[in-house]
Amino acid sequence: AAPGFTGIVELHNTIFFYLIVICVGVFWVLGSVMYYYNSKNSPIVYKYLNHGTLIELIWTITPALILTIIAFPSFRLLYLLDEVTSP
């Protein structure tokens, strides 16, 4: 196979790995919340969590970091594939 195609396949595998890790994490958290939450035992809302600044900061920065991690290999591959060779 051509080196460019090999790079594309490796980039796909890397991005797919990140996708699997994110999906497993999200489904694990969602499943644990659905399994452990009982409204009868905890009807009182957590009184110190009124604005959620920290959690908003976390779920804003985390996707930006993930996109940055994915962007570096894709830009590297893009520049390698754009290499002009004389015939």
Short mmCIF file of C-alpha atoms in Angstrom, two decimals:
data_model
loop_
_atom_site.label_atom_id
_atom_site.label_comp_id
_atom_site.label_asym_id
_atom_site.label_seq_id
_atom_site.Cartn_x
_atom_site.Cartn_y
_atom_site.Cartn_z
CA ALA A 1 0.00 0.00 0.00
CA ALA A 2 1.05 3.57 -0.52
CA PRO A 3 2.58 5.40 2.45
CA GLY A 4 -0.17 8.02 2.31
CA PHE A 5 -2.89 5.41 2.60
CA THR A 6 -1.06 3.76 5.50
CA GLY A 7 -0.97 7.13 7.27
CA ILE A 8 -4.68 7.65 6.68
CA VAL A 9 -5.46 4.22 8.13
CA GLU A 10 -3.27 4.89 11.18
CA LEU A 11 -4.96 8.26 11.71
CA HIS A 12 -8.37 6.60 11.47
CA ASN A 13 -7.35 3.97 14.02
CA THR A 14 -6.05 6.64 16.40
CA ILE A 15 -9.22 8.74 16.16
CA PHE A 16 -11.39 5.64 16.51
CA PHE A 17 -9.49 4.68 19.68
CA TYR A 18 -10.26 8.09 21.18
CA LEU A 19 -13.90 7.66 20.14
CA ILE A 20 -14.14 4.28 21.88
CA VAL A 21 -12.54 5.63 25.07
CA ILE A 22 -14.93 8.60 25.16
CA CYS A 23 -18.01 6.43 24.49
CA VAL A 24 -17.05 3.88 27.15
CA GLY A 25 -16.49 6.68 29.67
CA VAL A 26 -19.78 8.40 28.90
CA PHE A 27 -21.80 5.18 29.00
CA TRP A 28 -20.09 4.11 32.24
CA VAL A 29 -20.95 7.41 33.94
CA LEU A 30 -24.49 7.35 32.54
CA GLY A 31 -25.01 3.74 33.64
CA SER A 32 -23.64 4.33 37.12
CA VAL A 33 -25.86 7.38 37.60
CA MET A 34 -28.91 5.44 36.44
CA TYR A 35 -28.02 2.47 38.66
CA TYR A 36 -27.09 4.28 41.87
CA TYR A 37 -29.49 7.25 41.85
CA ASN A 38 -32.52 6.81 44.06
CA SER A 39 -34.81 9.82 44.39
CA LYS A 40 -36.52 8.43 47.49
CA ASN A 41 -33.29 8.32 49.48
CA SER A 42 -31.94 11.69 48.32
CA PRO A 43 -34.75 14.15 47.62
CA ILE A 44 -32.63 17.14 48.75
CA VAL A 45 -30.64 18.90 46.07
CA TYR A 46 -26.95 19.39 46.80
CA LYS A 47 -26.98 22.88 48.32
CA TYR A 48 -23.40 23.87 47.37
CA LEU A 49 -23.80 23.11 43.67
CA ASN A 50 -25.69 26.21 42.64
CA HIS A 51 -23.76 27.38 39.59
CA GLY A 52 -21.42 24.53 38.71
CA THR A 53 -18.51 26.69 37.58
CA LEU A 54 -15.95 23.93 37.96
CA ILE A 55 -17.92 21.33 36.04
CA GLU A 56 -18.65 23.86 33.28
CA LEU A 57 -14.95 24.64 33.07
CA ILE A 58 -14.12 20.93 32.88
CA TRP A 59 -16.62 20.10 30.14
CA THR A 60 -15.51 23.13 28.14
CA ILE A 61 -11.76 22.48 28.33
CA THR A 62 -11.89 18.69 27.90
CA PRO A 63 -13.34 18.69 24.35
CA ALA A 64 -10.87 21.41 23.36
CA LEU A 65 -7.99 19.26 24.59
CA ILE A 66 -9.34 16.20 22.79
CA LEU A 67 -9.66 18.15 19.54
CA THR A 68 -6.11 19.46 19.95
CA ILE A 69 -4.79 15.94 20.51
CA ILE A 70 -6.57 14.78 17.35
CA ALA A 71 -5.50 17.85 15.33
CA PHE A 72 -1.74 17.36 15.60
CA PRO A 73 -1.57 13.95 13.87
CA SER A 74 -4.11 15.01 11.24
CA PHE A 75 -2.18 18.18 10.35
CA ARG A 76 1.06 16.20 10.24
CA LEU A 77 -0.53 13.71 7.84
CA LEU A 78 -2.02 16.53 5.77
CA TYR A 79 1.38 18.14 5.28
CA LEU A 80 3.01 14.78 4.49
CA LEU A 81 0.38 14.03 1.84
CA ASP A 82 0.77 17.49 0.31
CA GLU A 83 4.43 16.83 -0.49
CA VAL A 84 5.13 17.70 -4.12
CA THR A 85 7.61 15.47 -5.93
CA SER A 86 8.96 16.09 -9.39
CA PRO A 87 8.31 13.29 -11.89
#
